[in-house]
Coordinates of C-alpha atoms in Angstrom, one line a residue:
Chain O
A173 CA 0.0 0.0 0.0
Q174 CA 1.1 3.5 -0.7
S175 CA 1.8 6.2 1.9
V176 CA 2.8 9.8 2.0
T177 CA 4.7 11.7 4.7
Q178 CA 4.7 15.4 5.0
P179 CA 7.2 15.9 7.9
D180 CA 6.4 19.5 8.6
I181 CA 3.0 20.3 10.2
H182 CA 3.5 24.0 10.0
I183 CA 5.9 26.2 8.0
T184 CA 6.3 29.9 8.6
V185 CA 8.0 32.2 6.0
S186 CA 8.2 35.9 5.4
E187 CA 6.5 37.3 2.3
G188 CA 9.0 37.4 -0.5
A189 CA 11.1 34.5 0.9
S190 CA 11.5 31.2 -0.9
L191 CA 9.5 28.2 0.1
E192 CA 10.1 24.4 0.1
L193 CA 7.5 22.0 1.4
R194 CA 8.7 18.4 1.8
C195 CA 6.9 15.3 0.7
N196 CA 8.1 11.7 0.9
Y197 CA 6.2 8.8 -0.5
S198 CA 6.2 5.0 -0.4
Y199 CA 4.9 3.1 -3.4
G200 CA 6.0 -0.1 -5.0
A201 CA 5.7 1.0 -8.6
T202 CA 6.1 4.2 -10.6
P203 CA 4.2 6.8 -8.5
Y204 CA 1.7 9.3 -9.6
L205 CA 2.2 12.3 -7.5
F206 CA 0.1 15.4 -6.8
W207 CA 0.2 18.6 -4.8
Y208 CA -3.1 20.2 -3.8
V209 CA -3.7 23.5 -1.9
Q210 CA -6.6 24.2 0.4
S211 CA -7.4 27.9 1.2
P212 CA -9.4 28.5 4.3
G213 CA -13.0 27.5 3.9
Q214 CA -12.4 26.0 0.5
G215 CA -12.1 22.6 -1.1
L216 CA -8.8 21.4 -2.5
Q217 CA -7.3 22.7 -5.8
L218 CA -4.7 20.9 -7.8
L219 CA -1.4 22.8 -8.0
L220 CA 0.6 20.3 -10.1
K221 CA 1.0 16.6 -10.9
Y222 CA 3.7 14.2 -12.0
F223 CA 3.1 11.0 -14.0
S224 CA 6.2 10.6 -16.1
G225 CA 8.8 12.5 -18.1
D226 CA 10.6 15.6 -16.9
T227 CA 11.1 15.3 -13.2
L228 CA 10.7 19.1 -12.7
V229 CA 7.0 19.9 -12.9
Q230 CA 5.6 23.4 -13.2
G231 CA 2.2 24.2 -11.7
I232 CA -0.2 27.1 -11.2
K233 CA 0.5 30.1 -9.0
G234 CA 4.3 30.0 -9.7
F235 CA 4.8 26.6 -7.9
E236 CA 7.0 23.8 -9.1
A237 CA 7.9 20.4 -7.7
E238 CA 10.8 18.0 -8.4
F239 CA 10.4 14.2 -8.4
K240 CA 13.5 12.5 -7.0
R241 CA 13.1 8.7 -7.3
S242 CA 16.3 8.0 -5.4
Q243 CA 15.0 9.9 -2.4
S244 CA 11.3 9.0 -2.8
S245 CA 10.5 12.7 -2.6
F246 CA 8.3 15.2 -4.4
N247 CA 9.1 18.5 -2.8
L248 CA 7.1 21.7 -3.6
R249 CA 8.9 24.9 -4.2
K250 CA 8.2 28.6 -4.9
P251 CA 10.9 31.2 -5.3
S252 CA 9.0 34.1 -3.7
V253 CA 6.0 33.6 -1.4
H254 CA 3.0 35.9 -1.5
W255 CA 0.7 36.5 1.5
S256 CA -2.1 34.9 -0.5
D257 CA -0.2 31.6 -0.5
A258 CA -1.1 31.1 3.2
A259 CA -3.0 27.8 3.1
E260 CA -2.9 24.1 3.8
Y261 CA -0.9 22.1 1.3
F262 CA -1.4 18.4 0.7
C263 CA 0.9 15.9 -1.1
A264 CA -0.7 12.8 -2.6
V265 CA 0.4 9.6 -4.3
G266 CA -2.0 7.9 -6.6
A267 CA -2.7 4.2 -7.2
R268 CA -4.8 2.7 -9.9
G269 CA -8.3 1.8 -8.9
G270 CA -11.4 1.4 -11.0
G271 CA -11.2 3.9 -13.8
S272 CA -9.2 6.5 -11.9
Y273 CA -6.2 7.1 -9.7
I274 CA -7.1 6.8 -6.1
P275 CA -4.8 9.1 -4.2
T276 CA -3.5 8.7 -0.7
F277 CA -3.0 12.0 0.9
G278 CA -0.4 13.2 3.4
R279 CA -1.5 14.9 6.6
G280 CA -0.8 18.3 5.2
T281 CA 1.5 21.3 5.9
S282 CA 0.0 24.6 7.0
L283 CA 1.8 27.5 5.5
I284 CA 1.9 30.8 7.5
V285 CA 3.1 33.9 5.7
H286 CA 4.4 36.8 7.7
P287 CA 4.3 40.3 6.2
Chain W
D128 CA -15.0 25.1 -15.2
V129 CA -15.7 21.9 -13.3
K130 CA -18.1 22.5 -10.5
V131 CA -18.6 20.2 -7.6
T132 CA -21.3 21.3 -5.2
Q133 CA -22.2 20.0 -1.7
S134 CA -25.7 20.5 -0.3
S135 CA -24.6 22.2 2.9
R136 CA -21.6 24.1 4.1
Y137 CA -22.5 23.6 7.8
L138 CA -24.7 21.0 9.4
V139 CA -25.6 20.3 13.0
K140 CA -27.2 17.0 13.9
R141 CA -28.0 15.0 17.0
T142 CA -26.6 11.6 18.0
G143 CA -28.6 8.8 16.4
E144 CA -30.0 10.8 13.6
K145 CA -29.7 9.6 10.0
V146 CA -27.7 12.2 8.0
F147 CA -27.5 12.6 4.3
L148 CA -24.7 14.6 2.6
E149 CA -25.3 15.3 -1.1
C150 CA -22.7 16.0 -3.8
V151 CA -23.4 17.0 -7.4
Q152 CA -20.9 17.5 -10.2
D153 CA -21.6 19.0 -13.5
M154 CA -18.8 17.6 -15.7
D155 CA -20.1 14.2 -16.5
H156 CA -17.3 12.6 -14.5
E157 CA -17.4 8.8 -14.0
N158 CA -15.6 8.8 -10.6
M159 CA -16.8 10.3 -7.4
F160 CA -15.3 10.2 -3.9
W161 CA -16.2 11.0 -0.3
Y162 CA -13.4 12.0 2.1
R163 CA -13.3 13.0 5.7
Q164 CA -10.8 15.6 6.8
D165 CA -9.7 16.0 10.4
P166 CA -6.9 18.2 11.8
G167 CA -3.6 16.4 11.7
L168 CA -5.0 13.4 9.8
G169 CA -5.3 14.8 6.3
L170 CA -7.9 13.4 4.0
R171 CA -9.1 9.9 4.5
L172 CA -11.2 8.1 1.8
I173 CA -14.5 6.8 3.0
Y174 CA -16.1 5.5 -0.2
F175 CA -15.7 6.0 -3.9
S176 CA -17.7 5.2 -7.0
Y177 CA -16.6 4.6 -10.6
D178 CA -20.0 4.2 -12.1
V179 CA -23.6 4.5 -11.4
K180 CA -24.7 2.1 -8.7
M181 CA -21.1 1.0 -8.2
K182 CA -19.3 1.7 -5.0
E183 CA -16.1 0.7 -3.3
K184 CA -15.0 1.0 0.3
G185 CA -12.2 3.3 1.1
D186 CA -10.0 3.3 4.2
I187 CA -12.6 4.2 6.8
P188 CA -16.1 3.0 5.6
E189 CA -17.4 2.0 9.0
G190 CA -20.5 3.9 10.0
Y191 CA -21.1 5.2 6.5
S192 CA -22.9 4.1 3.4
V193 CA -23.2 5.7 0.0
S194 CA -25.7 5.9 -2.9
R195 CA -25.1 6.7 -6.6
E196 CA -28.4 6.5 -8.5
K197 CA -27.4 9.1 -11.1
K198 CA -24.0 9.8 -12.6
E199 CA -23.9 13.4 -11.4
R200 CA -24.9 12.7 -7.8
F201 CA -23.1 10.9 -5.0
S202 CA -24.7 10.7 -1.5
L203 CA -23.0 9.9 1.8
I204 CA -25.2 8.5 4.5
L205 CA -24.6 8.3 8.2
E206 CA -27.1 5.7 9.3
S207 CA -26.9 6.7 13.0
A208 CA -24.7 9.7 13.6
S209 CA -22.3 9.6 16.4
T210 CA -20.1 12.4 18.0
N211 CA -17.0 10.8 16.5
Q212 CA -18.3 11.6 13.1
T213 CA -18.0 15.3 13.7
S214 CA -15.7 16.3 10.9
M215 CA -15.3 18.1 7.6
Y216 CA -16.6 16.0 4.7
L217 CA -15.2 16.6 1.2
C218 CA -16.6 15.3 -2.1
A219 CA -14.6 15.0 -5.2
S220 CA -15.0 13.9 -8.8
S221 CA -12.6 12.9 -11.6
P222 CA -12.9 11.7 -15.2
S223 CA -11.9 8.2 -16.1
L224 CA -8.6 7.4 -17.7
P225 CA -7.2 8.4 -20.0
S226 CA -9.1 11.7 -19.9
G227 CA -7.5 12.9 -16.7
H228 CA -6.2 12.1 -13.4
E229 CA -6.8 15.0 -11.1
Q230 CA -9.7 15.3 -8.7
Y231 CA -12.0 18.2 -8.4
F232 CA -13.2 19.0 -4.9
G233 CA -16.3 20.6 -3.5
P234 CA -16.1 23.2 -0.8
G235 CA -16.9 20.8 2.0
T236 CA -19.5 20.2 4.6
R237 CA -18.6 20.8 8.2
L238 CA -20.8 18.4 10.2
T239 CA -21.2 18.7 14.0
V240 CA -22.9 15.8 15.8
T241 CA -24.1 16.7 19.3

């Protein structure tokens, strides 16, 4: 069975600083990886996804993530954080089930942005 | 844009009541999902459905059932609500492969059982 670890429960950064959110996964085959963001009071929105090919994936809102097979990691990065990036971030690994990928989610990392 | 709507944003029910949470998507997606979200635990899959009248148990199905009579609608049922079912409930949908892989989420229903 697949699993995801997000080792940081909370991350605090200053506006304009760079950001890296960590994600480690466990999966027996080629993983399908996702990052979602949840703003307060909202559902989750997909930031980016990796299935194959280039290991550096670009997403929306200026985010990117890099797949490193040797480290079983899929860390999310942004060069300059904006106050509106304050939210909960979830990493997920997908497994094939039915006609879709059934993701397993990490426990989330809460991003706090200081002015 | 894909839209996933949930019948209530906030719901307060009493212990022992039967509770229905409704989810509707407007993009003709085959797959629909119900998650429960609790602080520090992330999202946990309760049930999913990949076709009308089809359902599969997720990681935490105990105390819940689901119904999918129409493609666009997926209902979560708490047969006899208990206080430990107080939580945020999120519905999601996704198209079947190879059309896409991402899930589209509704805004959530925060259920309080007293």
